[in-house]
Every structure is written in structure tokens, then in C-alpha cells.
Amino acid sequence: MTDCKEIVEHIVAHLRTVIPPGTEISTESRIVADLGLDSLAVMNFVMALEDEFDVSLTMDNLAQVETIADLAGTLAALINRVAE
Amino acid sequence: MSILDKFAPLQHAYGELQREGSDPFAVTFDSVRSPVEATIGGRPVLIFGSNNYLGLTFDPQVIASGVAALQQYGAGTTGSRIANGTYQGHAGLEDGLAAFFARRSAMVFTTGYQANLAMISTLAGRDDYLLLDADSHASIYDGSRLSTAQVIRFRHNDPDDLARRLRRLEGQPGHRLIVVEGIYSMLGDRSPLVEIAQVKREAGATLLVDEAHSLGVLGENGRGGAEEAGIEDDVEFIVGTFSKSLGGIGGFCTSNQPNFDILRLCCRPYMFTASLPPSLIASVQRGLERLSEQPKLRHDLHRNAQRLYNGLSSAGFILGPHPGPIVSIRLPDVAIATAFWTALLRAGIYVNLALPPATPDSHPLLRSSVTAVHTDAQIDQAVAAMTEIGVALGVLEPGND
Ligand SMILES: Cc1ncc(COP(=O)(O)O)c(C=O)c1O
């Protein structure tokens, strides 16, 4: 079982490399609306996470993600399904 | 509050663009004299932004066939392919396409956009997976949205990433349909089809190749990227369009699948739209023959493509990775791209301007393209104009040429 907290840490670490230094990030930050990532940046950042956790998000999965907590929850569900 | 308020950010960005003094999205051609010469705003321009790769729009035989069919069969069919919209010409063109691709069957659609919409949404059902190259054309993305399958993107032109994603699906039920393009429309780069086909075989997946920009351009017989890569047997479905090298409009899919024709009764974008007018069908049929009869057109195209690519590359521009009929210049930002495009039009050269997010890497592109019928002098004139403007706008170092 990989827990959400650990996944959030990975997400934040990746985000730090693509958003301006000093930007505040919380689990409720909205990836596009608050952090200003465009669709291409979102795709690249999600692909890096997919590699790291060895899962693929579907376009439907991605469409339902707004905040960092949403993304962590989606990743956790996929990771734990693989681990079953 | 208006229902259009949600477009305010787009409206704003568009307004900024128009304030620069030009509107690349509202160009009107007053007249068009040939595949490469037109007038815009009363001034002559050379067309270096089209998809008219073989210059067939003005082929006298292509025009004559269309005119004859227009007179014989009338202006339109006013009906769907499965009602009153299939004439002998439609069926004949399907036979012609199947023969050209050496496949069992073909289906003709009203546009290439609809061909992708139809094939992708219908082939991939509820338990299936669609694997799309991340740089896929909008029609492929839209087809995937219309489909009930799960949709997964893989990194552009990256067979290893595709293989990883297929491996992650091991044990899941359902078919895997991989979708790639022979030549990508923005940068003109080609799909690594040999490697993609190998990954496809190993995973037992199905492969669809959109040859929109590669039909008539790649391959010994002009059948596209799959022919050039020697992997046609690995491609279950080839999709393409008549709106580029064939100089008309319309789309098709061709396949060796024995039950292919059942799709005519379940592809909604095939069934619920009127068929192509007979004149168009006749022109495209003739265009397909011209393409086969005249391999010289393809050779001239590649010679011209090489000349444009070499000219712009030695001037110092950042171009796409593969020389070909689409030659795109990467520019640093939207303001420079718009200024460049406007200055080029004033200098009598029309090219396409592609702005993010429609571009692959968040940089704007000046997308130019050549045809088989541009002359060396016209290509040199375009290169000289682009170089001069590139220097003036600080995109190029002076004296680099
Ligand atoms: C890769 C690709 N597929 C499909 C299409 C759609 O073709 P059509 O213009 O026939 O609708 C295009 C053209 O825009 C394209 O670039």
C-alpha cells in the first residue's frame, strides 16, 4: 500500500521543478487554476509521475483531476490496483 | 452574463493578436491562380502554406473530371452514404483506393476529420484501450472522446513509452488500438513506424496509421509512411484524406479485415452526414490516378522540400527534425511569430502560423510547406524573405547565411 501522503510528496517535488520558486503549494492547490500550468506542462509532469509509479492515467482519469489531492488519490488507486 | 463569457480569455488573446495589425486566422484569398500563386488584399502572394503537396488542385484532368461529373450528376447527393448518397462514383473510388493500397476494402467519408472520428470511435469499444501519440491531430483526440474506450497517451514518437504503457495493461481484457500518423502536421516529423510495428506485434495490439500528410508523399508507390517503412502488413487500418496531396476534400479508411463493411452500419460520422458531391468524387478519383501515373510529382516534391529545408536550415533557423514537405520554423514567442508572419505576408509570402497550444512544444511555429510545382526561384525568394525578416526581428544572427 502506497499512501497518499507519500504520493503528495512526490507530486510536490515534481511540481517544484516546473513552477516559479516560492509558489505556495498545498494539497488543495488547483494544478491549472492556481499553479498556472498549461496543458502541455500538465502532460509532461503527469508523464514523469507515471514513469515513477509505473502506471498510466487515462484521459478520463486526468479530466477528473483538479487539485493535488485529486491527483494523489487517482495515482494511489492505480498503484494499489497494480499491487493487488 | 452571456453564454459566451467563458471565451473571454481567448477573446483577449485574439484581441492582442489583432492589435499587432494582422489577423492570421482571417486571411481571405481574393483569387487563386495556381497551387502556388494567389492574391490577398489585392496583392500577389506566393503560397507557402497549404497541403497541396502535388499541386493537383489545378491539374487539368482533375478539373475536367470534376466538371463532367458536376454536369452529369448534379451539384450534390443530398443524402447519406447509407441512403440516397452512394453513386457509382463513390463505390468506384472505394474500389480505386482499395486497389491503390492493395487491400480488400475501403470506405469513403465526407472529410478526413470524420474518417478519424468514425474509425477511432467505432473500433475502440467499452472494454478496449486506445493508445494515442501525444501529438495526435485534433480529429484523433476528438474520435477518442466520442469512443467509450479508455484513452492513454504515450510520448510523441516514443515506441519505448508505448511499450511500457502496453505492458502496464497486461492482464486487462479488451483490445488495444494504437494510433499514429505517418507525418505529423505541425513539425513535419515522421513516426518511427518500424519500431511502433514491432511493439504492436509483441503486444498483440491493433494499429491504425493516419497517412493524411504522407499519402502521395512517402513510399515507393506513394502509399505513405507504412509503405516507406515496409510495415504495411502490420497496419490493420490506414486512414487518410483527400484534402492534401489529392487536392480535394474527403476522407477514407482502407483495410484487409474481412468484416470491414459492417462498419458502414455502425460508424455514426459515416451514416449521419451527407456524402461527397459527385464532382468531388470524380476529381479525387482522377487525382489518385494522376498520383500513380506521375511518380515525378513525388520526386519534385522531395527535391523542393530539400531545397526549402536546406535554405532555411543554413540561414540558421530552428526547424523540425526531418526534411519533408512541411518545414516549420520554431520561434521564441507569439509576438515575434505574429510580427514575422505579418512581415512575410507584406513581402508577398503566405505561410501558416501555428500558435500554442496547437503546437507540440509551447513555441509558436511558422509552418511553411512546399509543393511539387514550386519553382527553384520561388523557393529561393521565400528563403531570402524569411532570412531577411529573421535577421530584422533578431531571430537570426546577421550575416549567418
Ligand atoms: C493528421 C491529420 N488527420 C486528419 C486531418 C483531417 O483532414 P480533413 O481536412 O480531410 O478533414 C488532418 C488535416 O487537418 C490532419 O492533419
PDB file of N, CA and C in Angstrom, chain A residues 38-40 42-44 46-62 81-82, chain B residues 129 132 134-135 141 144-145 149-155 161 164-165 167-168 172 357 359-362:
ATOM      1  N   ASP A  38       0.207  25.066 -18.014  1.00  0.00           N
ATOM      2  CA  ASP A  38      -0.623  24.900 -19.204  1.00  0.00           C
ATOM      3  C   ASP A  38      -0.777  23.404 -19.501  1.00  0.00           C
ATOM      4  N   SER A  39      -1.593  23.091 -20.526  1.00  0.00           N
ATOM      5  CA  SER A  39      -1.949  21.687 -20.731  1.00  0.00           C
ATOM      6  C   SER A  39      -0.717  20.837 -21.068  1.00  0.00           C
ATOM      7  N   LEU A  40       0.227  21.461 -21.757  1.00  0.00           N
ATOM      8  CA  LEU A  40       1.437  20.723 -22.121  1.00  0.00           C
ATOM      9  C   LEU A  40       2.292  20.435 -20.879  1.00  0.00           C
ATOM     10  N   VAL A  42       1.199  20.202 -17.857  1.00  0.00           N
ATOM     11  CA  VAL A  42       0.498  19.189 -17.069  1.00  0.00           C
ATOM     12  C   VAL A  42       0.814  17.804 -17.616  1.00  0.00           C
ATOM     13  N   MET A  43       0.762  17.679 -18.949  1.00  0.00           N
ATOM     14  CA  MET A  43       1.000  16.370 -19.537  1.00  0.00           C
ATOM     15  C   MET A  43       2.416  15.883 -19.203  1.00  0.00           C
ATOM     16  N   ASN A  44       3.402  16.764 -19.352  1.00  0.00           N
ATOM     17  CA  ASN A  44       4.784  16.340 -19.100  1.00  0.00           C
ATOM     18  C   ASN A  44       4.992  15.964 -17.643  1.00  0.00           C
ATOM     19  N   VAL A  46       2.665  14.963 -15.519  1.00  0.00           N
ATOM     20  CA  VAL A  46       1.952  13.716 -15.219  1.00  0.00           C
ATOM     21  C   VAL A  46       2.723  12.513 -15.781  1.00  0.00           C
ATOM     22  N   MET A  47       3.311  12.674 -16.966  1.00  0.00           N
ATOM     23  CA  MET A  47       4.067  11.560 -17.552  1.00  0.00           C
ATOM     24  C   MET A  47       5.272  11.193 -16.684  1.00  0.00           C
ATOM     25  N   ALA A  48       5.885  12.198 -16.096  1.00  0.00           N
ATOM     26  CA  ALA A  48       7.019  11.902 -15.211  1.00  0.00           C
ATOM     27  C   ALA A  48       6.542  11.091 -13.998  1.00  0.00           C
ATOM     28  N   LEU A  49       5.390  11.458 -13.454  1.00  0.00           N
ATOM     29  CA  LEU A  49       4.846  10.707 -12.305  1.00  0.00           C
ATOM     30  C   LEU A  49       4.447   9.290 -12.717  1.00  0.00           C
ATOM     31  N   GLU A  50       3.896   9.162 -13.921  1.00  0.00           N
ATOM     32  CA  GLU A  50       3.507   7.829 -14.401  1.00  0.00           C
ATOM     33  C   GLU A  50       4.729   6.920 -14.483  1.00  0.00           C
ATOM     34  N   ASP A  51       5.841   7.487 -14.975  1.00  0.00           N
ATOM     35  CA  ASP A  51       7.084   6.691 -15.043  1.00  0.00           C
ATOM     36  C   ASP A  51       7.510   6.265 -13.645  1.00  0.00           C
ATOM     37  N   GLU A  52       7.468   7.234 -12.750  1.00  0.00           N
ATOM     38  CA  GLU A  52       7.955   6.959 -11.406  1.00  0.00           C
ATOM     39  C   GLU A  52       7.141   5.853 -10.721  1.00  0.00           C
ATOM     40  N   PHE A  53       5.833   5.884 -10.891  1.00  0.00           N
ATOM     41  CA  PHE A  53       4.987   4.896 -10.204  1.00  0.00           C
ATOM     42  C   PHE A  53       4.601   3.717 -11.103  1.00  0.00           C
ATOM     43  N   ASP A  54       5.084   3.738 -12.345  1.00  0.00           N
ATOM     44  CA  ASP A  54       4.799   2.673 -13.311  1.00  0.00           C
ATOM     45  C   ASP A  54       3.302   2.406 -13.481  1.00  0.00           C
ATOM     46  N   VAL A  55       2.562   3.480 -13.716  1.00  0.00           N
ATOM     47  CA  VAL A  55       1.127   3.363 -14.012  1.00  0.00           C
ATOM     48  C   VAL A  55       0.822   4.298 -15.192  1.00  0.00           C
ATOM     49  N   SER A  56      -0.331   4.099 -15.832  1.00  0.00           N
ATOM     50  CA  SER A  56      -0.785   5.039 -16.867  1.00  0.00           C
ATOM     51  C   SER A  56      -2.112   5.640 -16.433  1.00  0.00           C
ATOM     52  N   LEU A  57      -2.213   6.964 -16.463  1.00  0.00           N
ATOM     53  CA  LEU A  57      -3.507   7.611 -16.233  1.00  0.00           C
ATOM     54  C   LEU A  57      -4.256   7.666 -17.559  1.00  0.00           C
ATOM     55  N   THR A  58      -5.531   7.393 -17.541  1.00  0.00           N
ATOM     56  CA  THR A  58      -6.309   7.559 -18.775  1.00  0.00           C
ATOM     57  C   THR A  58      -6.711   9.032 -18.886  1.00  0.00           C
ATOM     58  N   MET A  59      -7.150   9.426 -20.089  1.00  0.00           N
ATOM     59  CA  MET A  59      -7.596  10.815 -20.270  1.00  0.00           C
ATOM     60  C   MET A  59      -8.790  11.100 -19.346  1.00  0.00           C
ATOM     61  N   ASP A  60      -9.639  10.088 -19.111  1.00  0.00           N
ATOM     62  CA  ASP A  60     -10.763  10.264 -18.173  1.00  0.00           C
ATOM     63  C   ASP A  60     -10.259  10.520 -16.763  1.00  0.00           C
ATOM     64  N   ASN A  61      -9.268   9.726 -16.339  1.00  0.00           N
ATOM     65  CA  ASN A  61      -8.679   9.935 -15.015  1.00  0.00           C
ATOM     66  C   ASN A  61      -8.231  11.392 -14.889  1.00  0.00           C
ATOM     67  N   LEU A  62      -7.520  11.828 -15.919  1.00  0.00           N
ATOM     68  CA  LEU A  62      -6.917  13.157 -15.882  1.00  0.00           C
ATOM     69  C   LEU A  62      -7.972  14.259 -15.880  1.00  0.00           C
ATOM     70  N   ARG A  81      -4.089  -0.801  -7.253  1.00  0.00           N
ATOM     71  CA  ARG A  81      -4.716  -1.816  -8.102  1.00  0.00           C
ATOM     72  C   ARG A  81      -3.635  -2.723  -8.686  1.00  0.00           C
ATOM     73  N   VAL A  82      -2.509  -2.095  -9.108  1.00  0.00           N
ATOM     74  CA  VAL A  82      -1.401  -2.872  -9.649  1.00  0.00           C
ATOM     75  C   VAL A  82      -0.829  -3.798  -8.584  1.00  0.00           C
TER      76      VAL A  82
ATOM     77  N   TYR B 129      -8.767  -0.351 -25.170  1.00  0.00           N
ATOM     78  CA  TYR B 129      -7.866   0.760 -24.853  1.00  0.00           C
ATOM     79  C   TYR B 129      -7.373   1.399 -26.129  1.00  0.00           C
ATOM     80  N   LEU B 132      -2.785   6.650 -27.925  1.00  0.00           N
ATOM     81  CA  LEU B 132      -2.574   7.734 -28.891  1.00  0.00           C
ATOM     82  C   LEU B 132      -1.218   8.378 -28.691  1.00  0.00           C
ATOM     83  N   ALA B 134       0.988  11.423 -28.254  1.00  0.00           N
ATOM     84  CA  ALA B 134       0.569  12.660 -27.589  1.00  0.00           C
ATOM     85  C   ALA B 134       0.392  13.822 -28.570  1.00  0.00           C
ATOM     86  N   ASP B 135       1.093  13.807 -29.697  1.00  0.00           N
ATOM     87  CA  ASP B 135       0.968  14.912 -30.657  1.00  0.00           C
ATOM     88  C   ASP B 135      -0.097  14.654 -31.716  1.00  0.00           C
ATOM     89  N   TYR B 141      -7.939  12.974 -31.372  1.00  0.00           N
ATOM     90  CA  TYR B 141      -8.387  13.229 -29.992  1.00  0.00           C
ATOM     91  C   TYR B 141      -9.911  13.270 -29.907  1.00  0.00           C
ATOM     92  N   SER B 144     -11.390   9.940 -30.053  1.00  0.00           N
ATOM     93  CA  SER B 144     -11.212   9.202 -28.799  1.00  0.00           C
ATOM     94  C   SER B 144     -12.212   9.676 -27.743  1.00  0.00           C
ATOM     95  N   ARG B 145     -12.602  10.936 -27.828  1.00  0.00           N
ATOM     96  CA  ARG B 145     -13.615  11.425 -26.868  1.00  0.00           C
ATOM     97  C   ARG B 145     -14.997  10.856 -27.180  1.00  0.00           C
ATOM     98  N   ALA B 149     -13.987   3.805 -25.143  1.00  0.00           N
ATOM     99  CA  ALA B 149     -12.780   3.124 -24.652  1.00  0.00           C
ATOM    100  C   ALA B 149     -12.009   3.990 -23.660  1.00  0.00           C
ATOM    101  N   GLN B 150     -11.090   3.358 -22.951  1.00  0.00           N
ATOM    102  CA  GLN B 150     -10.152   4.100 -22.114  1.00  0.00           C
ATOM    103  C   GLN B 150      -9.057   4.644 -23.023  1.00  0.00           C
ATOM    104  N   VAL B 151      -8.665   5.888 -22.799  1.00  0.00           N
ATOM    105  CA  VAL B 151      -7.696   6.529 -23.692  1.00  0.00           C
ATOM    106  C   VAL B 151      -6.405   6.829 -22.943  1.00  0.00           C
ATOM    107  N   ILE B 152      -5.305   6.339 -23.492  1.00  0.00           N
ATOM    108  CA  ILE B 152      -3.993   6.565 -22.881  1.00  0.00           C
ATOM    109  C   ILE B 152      -3.080   7.205 -23.922  1.00  0.00           C
ATOM    110  N   ARG B 153      -2.384   8.256 -23.508  1.00  0.00           N
ATOM    111  CA  ARG B 153      -1.427   8.892 -24.420  1.00  0.00           C
ATOM    112  C   ARG B 153      -0.027   8.379 -24.152  1.00  0.00           C
ATOM    113  N   PHE B 154       0.748   8.232 -25.205  1.00  0.00           N
ATOM    114  CA  PHE B 154       2.174   7.945 -24.993  1.00  0.00           C
ATOM    115  C   PHE B 154       2.998   9.091 -25.561  1.00  0.00           C
ATOM    116  N   ARG B 155       4.246   9.179 -25.103  1.00  0.00           N
ATOM    117  CA  ARG B 155       5.101  10.291 -25.531  1.00  0.00           C
ATOM    118  C   ARG B 155       5.287  10.258 -27.044  1.00  0.00           C
ATOM    119  N   ASP B 161       8.040   4.181 -24.710  1.00  0.00           N
ATOM    120  CA  ASP B 161       6.961   4.616 -23.814  1.00  0.00           C
ATOM    121  C   ASP B 161       5.667   3.869 -24.163  1.00  0.00           C
ATOM    122  N   ARG B 164       5.966   0.389 -22.694  1.00  0.00           N
ATOM    123  CA  ARG B 164       5.740   0.398 -21.232  1.00  0.00           C
ATOM    124  C   ARG B 164       4.250   0.467 -20.918  1.00  0.00           C
ATOM    125  N   ARG B 165       3.553   1.322 -21.658  1.00  0.00           N
ATOM    126  CA  ARG B 165       2.127   1.501 -21.365  1.00  0.00           C
ATOM    127  C   ARG B 165       1.321   0.261 -21.750  1.00  0.00           C
ATOM    128  N   ARG B 167       2.563  -2.740 -21.609  1.00  0.00           N
ATOM    129  CA  ARG B 167       2.911  -3.729 -20.572  1.00  0.00           C
ATOM    130  C   ARG B 167       2.071  -3.511 -19.311  1.00  0.00           C
ATOM    131  N   ARG B 168       1.856  -2.242 -18.973  1.00  0.00           N
ATOM    132  CA  ARG B 168       1.038  -1.953 -17.776  1.00  0.00           C
ATOM    133  C   ARG B 168      -0.395  -2.460 -17.925  1.00  0.00           C
ATOM    134  N   GLN B 172      -5.340  -7.063 -18.424  1.00  0.00           N
ATOM    135  CA  GLN B 172      -6.647  -6.402 -18.568  1.00  0.00           C
ATOM    136  C   GLN B 172      -7.327  -6.937 -19.829  1.00  0.00           C
ATOM    137  N   PRO B 357      -1.853  26.483 -27.871  1.00  0.00           N
ATOM    138  CA  PRO B 357      -1.489  25.086 -27.589  1.00  0.00           C
ATOM    139  C   PRO B 357      -1.587  24.148 -28.791  1.00  0.00           C
ATOM    140  N   THR B 359       0.580  23.757 -31.007  1.00  0.00           N
ATOM    141  CA  THR B 359       1.927  23.335 -31.400  1.00  0.00           C
ATOM    142  C   THR B 359       2.456  22.324 -30.386  1.00  0.00           C
ATOM    143  N   PRO B 360       3.436  21.514 -30.776  1.00  0.00           N
ATOM    144  CA  PRO B 360       3.869  20.432 -29.893  1.00  0.00           C
ATOM    145  C   PRO B 360       4.614  20.891 -28.630  1.00  0.00           C
ATOM    146  N   ASP B 361       5.348  22.010 -28.680  1.00  0.00           N
ATOM    147  CA  ASP B 361       6.202  22.246 -27.507  1.00  0.00           C
ATOM    148  C   ASP B 361       6.090  23.647 -26.921  1.00  0.00           C
ATOM    149  N   SER B 362       4.915  24.232 -27.001  1.00  0.00           N
ATOM    150  CA  SER B 362       4.615  25.545 -26.431  1.00  0.00           C
ATOM    151  C   SER B 362       5.334  26.707 -27.116  1.00  0.00           C
TER     152      SER B 362
END
